[in-house]
Coordinates of C-alpha atoms and ligand atoms in Angstrom, one line a residue:
Chain H
M1 CA 0.0 0.0 0.0
K2 CA 2.8 2.3 0.9
L3 CA 4.7 1.3 -2.2
H4 CA 1.7 2.0 -4.4
F5 CA 1.3 5.4 -2.8
E6 CA 5.0 6.2 -3.4
L7 CA 4.8 5.2 -7.0
T8 CA 1.7 7.3 -7.5
E9 CA 3.5 10.3 -6.0
L10 CA 6.4 9.8 -8.4
Q11 CA 4.0 9.7 -11.3
T12 CA 2.0 12.7 -10.1
G13 CA 5.2 14.7 -9.8
Y14 CA 6.3 13.6 -13.3
I15 CA 3.2 14.6 -15.1
A16 CA 2.9 17.8 -13.1
A17 CA 6.4 18.9 -14.2
I18 CA 5.4 18.4 -17.8
D19 CA 1.9 19.9 -17.6
D20 CA 3.3 22.9 -15.7
E21 CA 6.0 23.3 -18.3
R22 CA 8.9 22.7 -15.8
F23 CA 10.7 20.8 -18.5
E24 CA 14.1 21.3 -16.9
D25 CA 12.8 19.1 -14.0
W26 CA 11.8 16.3 -16.3
P27 CA 15.2 14.5 -16.6
N28 CA 15.5 14.5 -12.8
F29 CA 12.7 11.9 -12.5
F30 CA 15.2 9.5 -14.1
T31 CA 18.4 7.9 -12.9
P32 CA 21.5 9.4 -14.7
D33 CA 21.6 6.4 -17.1
G34 CA 17.8 6.1 -17.3
N35 CA 16.0 5.5 -20.6
Y36 CA 13.0 7.3 -22.0
E37 CA 11.2 6.3 -25.2
I38 CA 8.0 7.0 -27.0
I39 CA 7.1 4.1 -29.3
P40 CA 4.0 3.4 -31.4
R41 CA 2.3 0.2 -30.4
E42 CA 2.3 -1.1 -33.9
N43 CA 6.1 -1.3 -33.7
F44 CA 6.2 -2.5 -30.1
V45 CA 4.1 -5.6 -30.8
Q46 CA 6.3 -6.5 -33.8
G47 CA 9.4 -6.1 -31.6
L48 CA 10.6 -3.2 -33.8
P49 CA 12.5 -0.4 -32.1
A50 CA 11.5 2.7 -34.0
G51 CA 9.8 5.5 -32.2
L52 CA 9.5 9.2 -31.8
M53 CA 11.9 9.9 -28.9
H54 CA 14.7 7.7 -27.7
C55 CA 16.7 9.3 -24.8
F56 CA 19.3 7.0 -23.4
G57 CA 20.5 8.8 -20.2
Q58 CA 19.8 12.2 -18.7
T59 CA 22.3 13.9 -21.0
M60 CA 20.1 13.2 -24.0
M61 CA 17.0 14.3 -22.1
R62 CA 18.7 17.6 -21.1
D63 CA 19.8 18.1 -24.8
R64 CA 16.1 17.6 -25.8
V65 CA 15.0 20.2 -23.3
V66 CA 17.6 22.7 -24.4
S67 CA 16.7 22.1 -28.0
M68 CA 13.0 22.6 -27.2
R69 CA 13.7 25.8 -25.5
E70 CA 16.3 27.3 -27.7
A71 CA 16.3 25.7 -31.2
N72 CA 12.9 24.3 -32.1
V73 CA 10.1 26.4 -33.5
Y74 CA 6.5 25.5 -32.9
H75 CA 3.1 27.0 -31.8
A76 CA 2.7 27.6 -28.1
H77 CA 1.0 24.5 -26.6
T78 CA 0.5 22.7 -23.4
Y79 CA -0.3 19.1 -22.3
R80 CA -2.7 17.9 -19.6
H81 CA -2.1 14.3 -18.6
F82 CA -4.7 11.9 -17.3
V83 CA -3.2 8.7 -15.9
S84 CA -5.0 5.7 -14.4
G85 CA -4.7 2.1 -13.5
L86 CA -1.2 2.0 -12.0
E87 CA -0.3 -1.7 -11.7
I88 CA 2.7 -3.3 -10.1
L89 CA 3.9 -6.1 -12.3
S90 CA 6.9 -7.3 -10.3
Q91 CA 9.0 -6.1 -7.5
T92 CA 12.1 -6.6 -5.5
A93 CA 13.3 -4.4 -2.5
D94 CA 14.8 -1.7 -4.8
E95 CA 13.2 -2.2 -8.2
V96 CA 9.6 -2.2 -9.3
A97 CA 8.1 -2.8 -12.8
T98 CA 4.8 -1.0 -13.4
R99 CA 2.4 -0.2 -16.1
S100 CA -0.3 2.5 -16.2
N101 CA -2.6 4.2 -18.8
Y102 CA -2.1 7.7 -20.0
L103 CA -4.1 10.1 -22.0
V104 CA -2.6 13.4 -23.1
M105 CA -4.7 16.3 -24.2
R106 CA -2.9 19.0 -26.2
T107 CA -4.1 22.6 -26.1
V108 CA -2.6 24.8 -28.9
N109 CA -2.5 28.6 -28.4
E110 CA -5.0 28.2 -25.5
L111 CA -7.7 27.8 -28.1
N112 CA -8.4 24.2 -29.0
A113 CA -7.7 20.9 -27.1
D114 CA -7.5 17.5 -28.8
V115 CA -6.7 14.0 -27.7
F116 CA -3.1 14.1 -28.7
Q117 CA -1.9 10.7 -27.5
V118 CA -3.3 7.6 -25.7
G119 CA -1.4 4.6 -24.5
R120 CA 0.3 3.0 -21.6
Y121 CA 3.5 3.6 -19.7
E122 CA 5.8 0.6 -19.0
D123 CA 8.2 1.7 -16.3
I124 CA 11.0 0.3 -14.3
V125 CA 11.3 2.3 -11.1
V126 CA 14.3 2.0 -8.8
R127 CA 15.0 3.2 -5.2
T128 CA 17.8 5.8 -5.0
D129 CA 19.1 7.9 -2.2
A130 CA 16.9 10.7 -3.5
G131 CA 13.8 8.5 -3.6
W132 CA 12.2 6.5 -6.4
R133 CA 13.4 7.3 -9.9
Y134 CA 12.6 5.9 -13.4
K135 CA 15.3 3.6 -14.7
S136 CA 13.2 3.1 -17.8
K137 CA 10.0 4.7 -19.0
R138 CA 8.4 3.7 -22.2
A139 CA 5.3 5.4 -23.5
I140 CA 3.6 3.0 -25.9
Y141 CA 1.0 4.9 -27.8
E142 CA -1.9 3.5 -29.7
N143 CA -2.9 6.3 -32.0
A144 CA 0.0 6.0 -34.4
R145 CA -0.7 9.1 -36.5
V146 CA 1.1 12.0 -34.7
D147 CA -0.8 15.1 -35.3
T148 CA 1.6 17.7 -36.9
L149 CA 4.5 17.2 -34.5
L150 CA 5.5 16.1 -31.1
V151 CA 7.7 18.5 -29.1
I152 CA 7.1 17.9 -25.4
P153 CA 7.8 14.5 -23.9
V154 CA 4.6 12.7 -22.8
Chain B
M1 CA -24.0 11.6 -44.7
Q2 CA -23.0 14.7 -42.8
V3 CA -24.5 18.0 -43.5
G4 CA -21.1 19.2 -44.7
D5 CA -20.9 16.5 -47.3
R6 CA -24.3 17.2 -48.7
A7 CA -23.4 20.9 -49.0
N8 CA -20.4 19.9 -51.2
V9 CA -22.4 17.6 -53.4
D10 CA -25.0 20.4 -54.0
K11 CA -22.4 22.9 -54.9
G12 CA -21.0 20.8 -57.8
P13 CA -17.6 21.5 -59.3
S14 CA -16.1 24.9 -58.7
P15 CA -15.9 27.3 -61.6
S16 CA -12.3 26.3 -62.3
G17 CA -13.4 22.8 -63.1
G18 CA -10.0 21.5 -62.2
E19 CA -8.3 23.7 -64.8
V20 CA -5.8 26.2 -63.6
R21 CA -3.4 28.6 -65.2
F22 CA 0.3 28.7 -64.2
P23 CA 1.9 32.1 -64.9
G24 CA 4.8 30.4 -66.7
S25 CA 6.2 27.1 -67.7
D26 CA 9.6 27.3 -65.9
G27 CA 8.0 26.2 -62.6
S28 CA 9.0 29.4 -60.8
S29 CA 5.4 30.4 -60.0
V30 CA 2.6 28.3 -58.6
P31 CA -1.1 29.4 -58.3
F32 CA -2.3 28.9 -54.7
E33 CA -5.4 27.0 -55.8
V34 CA -3.4 23.9 -56.7
Y35 CA -2.9 23.4 -53.0
S36 CA -6.5 23.7 -52.0
S37 CA -8.8 22.8 -54.9
K38 CA -10.7 19.5 -54.6
E39 CA -11.1 19.3 -58.4
I40 CA -7.3 19.5 -58.9
Y41 CA -6.8 17.0 -56.1
D42 CA -9.1 14.5 -57.9
L43 CA -7.3 15.2 -61.2
E44 CA -3.9 14.5 -59.6
Q45 CA -5.2 11.1 -58.4
E46 CA -6.0 10.3 -62.0
R47 CA -3.2 11.9 -63.9
I48 CA -0.3 11.4 -61.4
F49 CA -1.0 8.7 -58.9
R50 CA -3.0 6.5 -61.3
G51 CA -1.1 7.9 -64.2
P52 CA 2.4 7.2 -65.7
T53 CA 4.3 7.1 -62.5
W54 CA 5.7 4.5 -60.1
N55 CA 4.6 4.8 -56.5
Y56 CA 6.5 3.4 -53.6
L57 CA 4.6 0.7 -51.6
A58 CA 6.9 -1.0 -49.2
L59 CA 10.4 -2.3 -48.5
E60 CA 10.7 -6.0 -49.4
A61 CA 12.2 -6.4 -46.0
E62 CA 8.8 -5.6 -44.5
L63 CA 7.4 -8.7 -46.2
P64 CA 9.9 -11.4 -45.7
E65 CA 7.7 -14.5 -45.8
P66 CA 5.3 -15.8 -48.4
G67 CA 1.8 -14.6 -47.6
D68 CA 3.0 -11.5 -45.8
F69 CA 0.9 -8.5 -46.8
K70 CA 0.7 -4.8 -46.0
S71 CA -2.2 -2.4 -46.6
T72 CA -1.1 0.9 -48.1
F73 CA -2.2 3.5 -50.7
V74 CA -1.3 4.7 -54.1
G75 CA -2.3 8.3 -53.9
D76 CA -5.6 7.9 -51.9
T77 CA -6.5 4.6 -53.5
P78 CA -6.3 1.7 -51.0
V79 CA -3.9 -0.9 -52.2
V80 CA -2.6 -4.1 -50.7
V81 CA 0.9 -5.5 -51.5
T82 CA 1.6 -9.1 -50.8
R83 CA 4.4 -11.6 -51.2
T84 CA 2.9 -14.6 -53.0
Q85 CA 3.5 -18.3 -52.3
E86 CA 5.9 -18.2 -55.2
G87 CA 7.9 -15.4 -53.5
E88 CA 6.9 -12.8 -56.1
F89 CA 5.2 -9.6 -55.2
A90 CA 1.6 -8.6 -56.2
A91 CA -0.5 -5.5 -55.5
W92 CA -4.2 -5.0 -56.0
V93 CA -6.8 -2.3 -55.3
N94 CA -8.3 -3.1 -51.9
R95 CA -11.9 -3.0 -53.2
C96 CA -14.1 -6.0 -53.5
A97 CA -15.3 -6.9 -57.0
H98 CA -18.8 -7.6 -55.6
R99 CA -20.0 -4.5 -53.9
G100 CA -16.8 -2.5 -53.5
A101 CA -16.1 -3.1 -49.8
I102 CA -12.6 -2.9 -48.5
V103 CA -11.4 -6.5 -48.5
C104 CA -8.3 -6.4 -46.4
R105 CA -8.8 -4.6 -43.1
E106 CA -5.5 -5.2 -41.3
K107 CA -2.5 -3.0 -41.7
R108 CA -0.2 -5.9 -42.1
G109 CA -0.2 -9.7 -41.5
N110 CA 0.2 -13.0 -43.2
A111 CA -2.5 -14.8 -45.2
K112 CA -2.9 -17.3 -48.0
S113 CA -6.2 -15.7 -49.1
H114 CA -8.2 -12.6 -48.4
A115 CA -11.9 -12.8 -47.8
C116 CA -14.2 -9.8 -47.9
I117 CA -16.3 -9.9 -44.7
Y118 CA -19.5 -8.7 -46.4
H119 CA -20.4 -11.7 -48.4
Q120 CA -17.2 -13.8 -48.0
W121 CA -15.9 -13.5 -51.6
S122 CA -12.3 -14.6 -51.3
Y123 CA -9.2 -13.8 -53.3
N124 CA -5.7 -15.2 -53.4
A125 CA -2.5 -13.2 -52.9
H126 CA -2.5 -12.3 -56.6
G127 CA -5.9 -10.8 -56.3
D128 CA -7.7 -13.5 -58.3
L129 CA -11.3 -14.4 -57.2
E130 CA -11.3 -17.9 -55.8
G131 CA -14.6 -18.3 -54.0
V132 CA -18.1 -17.0 -54.1
P133 CA -20.5 -18.4 -51.4
F134 CA -23.8 -19.9 -52.7
R135 CA -22.5 -19.5 -56.2
R136 CA -25.1 -22.2 -57.3
G137 CA -27.7 -20.7 -55.0
V138 CA -29.7 -22.6 -52.5
Q139 CA -31.0 -26.0 -53.8
G140 CA -29.7 -24.9 -57.2
V141 CA -31.9 -21.8 -57.2
A142 CA -31.0 -18.0 -57.1
G143 CA -27.2 -18.5 -57.7
M144 CA -24.9 -16.5 -59.9
P145 CA -25.6 -16.6 -63.6
E146 CA -24.0 -19.6 -65.5
S147 CA -21.9 -17.1 -67.4
F148 CA -20.3 -15.6 -64.3
D149 CA -16.6 -16.1 -64.6
L150 CA -14.4 -16.0 -61.6
K151 CA -11.4 -15.1 -63.8
Q152 CA -13.1 -12.0 -65.0
N153 CA -14.0 -10.8 -61.5
G154 CA -10.8 -10.6 -59.6
L155 CA -9.4 -7.5 -57.9
R156 CA -7.9 -4.7 -60.0
K157 CA -4.2 -5.5 -60.2
L158 CA -1.4 -3.1 -60.4
R159 CA 2.0 -3.5 -62.1
V160 CA 4.7 -4.2 -59.4
A161 CA 8.4 -3.7 -59.8
S162 CA 11.2 -3.6 -57.3
Y163 CA 14.6 -2.0 -57.3
K164 CA 17.2 -2.9 -54.7
G165 CA 14.5 -4.0 -52.3
L166 CA 12.2 -1.0 -52.8
L167 CA 8.7 -2.1 -54.1
F168 CA 6.8 0.2 -56.4
A169 CA 3.4 -0.2 -58.2
S170 CA 1.8 1.5 -61.1
F171 CA -1.7 1.7 -62.6
S172 CA -0.2 2.6 -65.9
D173 CA 0.6 0.3 -68.8
E174 CA 2.5 3.1 -70.5
V175 CA 5.0 4.0 -67.8
A176 CA 8.6 3.2 -68.5
P177 CA 10.2 0.3 -66.8
L178 CA 11.1 1.2 -63.2
T179 CA 14.9 1.6 -63.7
D180 CA 14.3 3.8 -66.7
Y181 CA 11.7 5.8 -64.7
L182 CA 14.2 6.3 -61.9
G183 CA 16.8 7.2 -64.5
E184 CA 20.6 6.9 -64.5
R185 CA 21.2 10.0 -62.5
M186 CA 19.1 8.7 -59.6
L187 CA 20.3 5.1 -59.5
P188 CA 23.7 5.7 -57.9
G189 CA 22.1 7.3 -54.8
I190 CA 19.8 4.3 -54.4
D191 CA 22.6 1.9 -55.0
R192 CA 24.7 3.4 -52.3
I193 CA 22.0 3.3 -49.6
F194 CA 20.8 -0.2 -50.6
H195 CA 24.3 -1.7 -51.2
K196 CA 23.7 -4.6 -48.8
P197 CA 20.7 -6.3 -47.2
I198 CA 18.7 -4.2 -44.8
E199 CA 16.8 -4.8 -41.6
F200 CA 13.4 -3.1 -41.2
L201 CA 13.3 -1.2 -37.8
G202 CA 9.7 0.0 -37.8
A203 CA 7.5 2.9 -39.1
T204 CA 6.3 6.1 -37.5
R205 CA 3.4 8.2 -38.8
Q206 CA 2.9 11.9 -39.0
Y207 CA -0.4 13.5 -40.0
I208 CA -0.1 17.0 -41.5
H209 CA -2.9 19.4 -42.3
G210 CA -1.5 20.6 -45.6
N211 CA -1.4 19.7 -49.3
W212 CA 0.9 16.8 -50.2
K213 CA 2.8 19.0 -52.7
L214 CA 3.9 21.4 -50.0
Y215 CA 5.8 18.5 -48.6
M216 CA 7.3 17.6 -51.9
E217 CA 8.5 21.2 -52.2
N218 CA 9.8 21.2 -48.6
V219 CA 12.0 18.2 -49.2
R220 CA 13.4 19.8 -52.3
D221 CA 13.9 23.1 -50.5
G222 CA 17.5 23.6 -49.4
Y223 CA 16.7 27.3 -48.7
H224 CA 14.8 26.7 -45.5
A225 CA 17.1 24.1 -44.0
S226 CA 19.3 26.3 -41.9
L227 CA 16.7 29.1 -41.5
L228 CA 13.7 27.1 -40.2
H229 CA 15.6 24.3 -38.5
T230 CA 18.1 25.9 -36.1
F231 CA 19.2 22.8 -34.2
H232 CA 22.6 22.6 -35.9
A233 CA 23.1 26.4 -35.7
T234 CA 22.0 26.5 -32.0
F235 CA 24.4 23.8 -31.0
N236 CA 27.2 25.1 -33.2
L237 CA 27.3 21.9 -35.3
V238 CA 27.5 22.8 -39.0
R239 CA 28.3 25.6 -41.4
S240 CA 26.3 26.8 -44.4
N241 CA 29.5 26.3 -46.6
Q242 CA 29.5 22.5 -46.4
K243 CA 30.0 21.0 -49.8
A244 CA 26.8 20.0 -51.5
R245 CA 25.7 18.3 -54.7
V246 CA 22.0 18.5 -55.7
I247 CA 21.2 16.9 -59.0
G248 CA 18.0 16.3 -60.9
D249 CA 17.0 13.8 -63.4
T250 CA 16.4 14.4 -67.1
S251 CA 12.6 14.2 -66.9
D252 CA 12.1 17.0 -64.3
L253 CA 10.7 14.7 -61.7
H254 CA 13.2 13.5 -59.2
T255 CA 16.0 15.2 -57.2
C256 CA 19.0 13.9 -55.3
G257 CA 20.7 16.1 -52.8
D258 CA 23.9 15.2 -50.8
L259 CA 25.7 17.2 -48.2
F260 CA 29.3 16.2 -47.7
I261 CA 31.3 16.7 -44.6
T262 CA 34.2 19.0 -45.1
P263 CA 36.3 21.1 -42.7
D264 CA 35.0 24.6 -42.1
P265 CA 37.3 27.2 -43.5
S266 CA 35.1 30.1 -42.3
G267 CA 35.5 29.7 -38.6
A268 CA 31.7 29.9 -38.1
S269 CA 31.6 33.4 -39.6
D270 CA 28.8 32.3 -41.9
Y271 CA 26.4 32.1 -39.1
K272 CA 27.1 35.5 -37.6
D273 CA 24.1 37.2 -39.2
I274 CA 21.6 34.5 -38.3
A275 CA 19.7 35.7 -35.2
T276 CA 19.1 32.2 -33.9
F277 CA 22.8 31.3 -33.6
K278 CA 23.7 30.9 -30.0
D279 CA 27.5 30.9 -29.5
K280 CA 27.7 29.1 -26.2
L281 CA 25.4 26.1 -26.4
S282 CA 26.7 22.7 -26.9
L283 CA 25.3 19.2 -26.8
E284 CA 25.9 17.0 -23.7
Y285 CA 25.5 14.0 -26.0
P286 CA 27.1 15.0 -29.3
Q287 CA 27.1 11.4 -30.6
I288 CA 23.5 12.1 -31.7
V289 CA 25.0 13.8 -34.8
E290 CA 28.1 11.7 -35.1
N291 CA 28.7 10.2 -38.5
R292 CA 30.1 6.7 -38.5
Q293 CA 31.4 6.4 -42.0
E294 CA 29.7 3.6 -43.9
F295 CA 29.9 4.8 -47.5
E296 CA 32.9 5.7 -49.6
E297 CA 32.0 9.3 -49.7
L298 CA 31.5 11.0 -46.3
V299 CA 27.9 12.1 -46.6
A300 CA 26.2 13.8 -43.7
N301 CA 22.9 14.1 -45.4
H302 CA 21.3 12.4 -48.3
L303 CA 17.8 13.3 -49.4
Q304 CA 16.5 11.7 -52.6
C305 CA 13.0 12.6 -53.9
I306 CA 11.5 10.1 -56.3
F307 CA 8.3 11.5 -57.9
P308 CA 5.6 11.5 -56.9
Q309 CA 5.6 10.3 -53.2
L310 CA 8.9 8.8 -52.1
V311 CA 11.9 10.3 -50.2
I312 CA 15.0 8.1 -49.6
M313 CA 16.8 9.5 -46.6
Q314 CA 20.2 9.1 -44.9
I315 CA 21.0 11.6 -42.2
Q316 CA 24.3 10.7 -40.5
N317 CA 23.6 7.0 -39.7
V318 CA 19.8 7.1 -39.6
L319 CA 18.2 5.5 -42.7
A320 CA 14.6 5.7 -43.8
V321 CA 12.3 5.9 -46.7
R322 CA 9.4 8.4 -46.3
Q323 CA 6.1 7.7 -48.1
V324 CA 3.7 10.5 -48.7
L325 CA 0.0 9.6 -48.8
P326 CA -2.4 12.4 -49.8
K327 CA -5.8 12.1 -47.9
A328 CA -7.5 15.3 -49.0
P329 CA -6.5 18.6 -50.6
D330 CA -5.4 19.8 -47.2
E331 CA -4.3 16.6 -45.5
F332 CA -1.6 14.0 -46.0
E333 CA 0.0 11.3 -44.0
L334 CA 3.8 10.9 -43.9
I335 CA 5.2 7.5 -43.0
F336 CA 8.8 7.0 -42.1
H337 CA 10.0 3.5 -42.7
F338 CA 13.3 3.1 -40.7
F339 CA 15.9 0.5 -41.5
G340 CA 19.5 -0.5 -40.8
Y341 CA 21.7 -3.2 -42.3
A342 CA 21.2 -6.8 -41.6
D343 CA 24.8 -7.1 -40.4
D344 CA 24.6 -4.2 -38.0
S345 CA 26.1 -4.9 -34.5
P346 CA 23.7 -4.4 -31.6
E347 CA 25.8 -1.3 -30.8
M348 CA 25.4 0.1 -34.3
R349 CA 21.7 -0.6 -34.3
R350 CA 21.5 1.4 -31.0
H351 CA 23.3 4.2 -32.6
R352 CA 20.8 4.3 -35.5
V353 CA 17.9 4.3 -33.0
T354 CA 19.6 7.2 -31.1
Q355 CA 19.7 9.2 -34.4
M356 CA 16.0 8.6 -35.0
N357 CA 15.7 11.5 -32.6
L358 CA 16.8 13.8 -35.4
V359 CA 14.0 13.1 -37.8
G360 CA 10.3 12.4 -38.0
A361 CA 7.4 14.0 -36.1
A362 CA 9.6 14.7 -33.1
G363 CA 12.8 15.2 -35.1
L364 CA 15.2 17.6 -33.5
I365 CA 16.2 18.9 -37.0
S366 CA 12.9 18.4 -38.8
M367 CA 9.9 18.8 -36.5
E368 CA 9.2 22.3 -37.8
D369 CA 8.4 21.1 -41.3
G370 CA 4.8 20.1 -40.5
T371 CA 4.1 23.5 -38.9
A372 CA 5.7 25.4 -41.8
I373 CA 3.5 23.5 -44.3
E374 CA 0.3 24.1 -42.2
L375 CA 1.2 27.8 -42.0
V376 CA 1.3 27.9 -45.8
Q377 CA -2.0 26.0 -46.1
D378 CA -3.7 28.3 -43.6
G379 CA -2.3 31.4 -45.4
I380 CA -3.5 30.4 -48.9
K381 CA -6.9 28.7 -48.2
S382 CA -8.8 32.0 -48.3
G383 CA -8.3 35.5 -49.5
P384 CA -7.6 36.9 -53.0
Q385 CA -6.1 34.8 -55.7
G386 CA -2.3 34.6 -55.7
H387 CA 0.7 32.5 -56.4
S388 CA 3.9 31.4 -54.7
I389 CA 7.4 32.1 -56.2
A390 CA 10.6 30.2 -56.3
L391 CA 13.2 32.4 -57.9
M392 CA 16.4 31.7 -55.9
G393 CA 19.2 30.8 -58.3
L394 CA 17.0 31.3 -61.4
E395 CA 19.9 33.2 -63.1
A396 CA 22.7 31.0 -61.7
A397 CA 24.7 28.7 -64.0
E398 CA 23.6 25.0 -63.9
E399 CA 26.8 24.0 -62.0
D400 CA 26.1 26.6 -59.4
Q401 CA 22.5 25.5 -59.0
E402 CA 23.8 22.0 -58.3
R403 CA 26.4 23.2 -55.9
V404 CA 24.4 25.6 -53.7
P405 CA 21.4 24.0 -52.0
M406 CA 19.5 27.2 -51.5
A407 CA 19.0 27.6 -55.2
E408 CA 15.3 26.8 -55.7
N409 CA 15.8 25.0 -59.0
H410 CA 14.6 21.7 -57.7
I411 CA 11.3 23.1 -56.6
R412 CA 11.0 24.6 -60.1
R413 CA 12.0 21.2 -61.5
F414 CA 9.2 19.5 -59.5
W415 CA 6.6 22.0 -60.8
R416 CA 7.7 21.6 -64.5
G417 CA 7.3 17.8 -64.2
Y418 CA 4.0 18.3 -62.4
Q419 CA 2.7 20.8 -65.0
R420 CA 3.7 18.4 -67.8
L421 CA 1.9 15.4 -66.2
M422 CA -1.2 17.4 -65.3
G423 CA -1.4 19.2 -68.7
F424 CA -1.3 22.6 -67.0
Ligands
FES1 S1 -18.9 -6.6 -51.0 FE1 -17.3 -8.1 -50.8 S2 -18.3 -9.9 -50.8 FE2 -19.9 -8.5 -51.1
FE2_2 FE1 12.8 20.8 -43.4

């Protein structure tokens, strides 16, 4: 029960950082060598690796954030995450495998909101001195057609 | 039927009737209505996609086993491509010969035959009709006419040809054989990328609310590369004076652009005037743009556009073919089919996956293209008549046009080929 609560807290913090546009905090939810990927389910079920984002380690995540802030050009937009069904698949004292559902609404220019992405997270969470962190987070999305572009991690 | 659909039907064809006047024949000026008119969109389906062209369907590597199939499109016509039991490839329009229903509903799979769910007519991998339930009726009554011939009622077949593992189809009996259509100026670029067996790594899809031709201009547009996409400039990674070679084919359809890696003699001075250049930023993980040489020439960037809807791409070590599927005058789907080589080490495969970050819908160096295209579509969809212009390098010598990517001659080339095929 306590573990479930702690994992929920980690996830709540994670989505709040993204939805509140505190992107510089986003890599800090991972271990330094943690992995983050966004992969369409159609590839995932075939065992194919191609996806939208593949960050292997915090360095690549920070590069992504700097690029978003400084280099890339896009319309102002924000996400609102809705997550549910956090499930613990396996656990040891310091490592937990979980899955949960996510729905991301994207609002562009504070005018229109659409379902941007729907899928599930498959996470490996590890205990560190600073608390629980993602060692691996994969967002497996089901609506394969990405509308216009994806800038912000989900 | 939605109210909107009925309104369209009642309106009938617009006054242009699909005819449009280009200001000239050199491809330097394009009337905006070719990006938004439904009549012109429909004519393109007939004269380009179902006309004398070869359309990319799939990588052979996507269909390794007999019976493997994939649903795709030629223009906006649904088409299925399959590997037959004999190991050959076949393609047919995904429309039942009975009442016209979509026969194959899966995106990909493996099947010996394909049955339409509506009345269970079934077809083999070649598209031949093999079974019609109750063909003799019930108790010999109310069946199909005696004269009904299965052989005459198969699915509409397309010509299929492949080159170096790239599968193409054509509706046309007149189109030149595939290698002639690609032409000798385009083959070396394809030969280089497909010089050994590949491994399919998966596809990603992007849906852009713009006309498909805006994308075909965009990939031929070297002018925007360093101005819209500022990743390289921001992180101090390239110079605009890299050596380039951009060549076209003799039929004004295709384009092949290569950017070669050369030392920078200018000391970054070429970027001084670009407002987005940030002197102090650098990547924490620069391997994301590292080129591990795998071709004789050191090519950073290879973009090869095969008319009408294929782009073969190598950017550093990420390899893909992009397929453009028009869906409406103001919508298209863009599919990236990523691949590596069958003999890649796990480490090299990982490197390729790492570099997938550069391209596609979330591509660090490309994500802006969708937005740029949508801004054009939004800008031209209403308001007074007008036309776009592509004049950069118009007066430059042919060698200079091929050397300097920001010359817009390959956009002009695309439009000349387009005007010829469309009869505009
Ligand atoms: S529509 Fe296909 S079997 Fe009738
Ligand atoms: Fe671009």
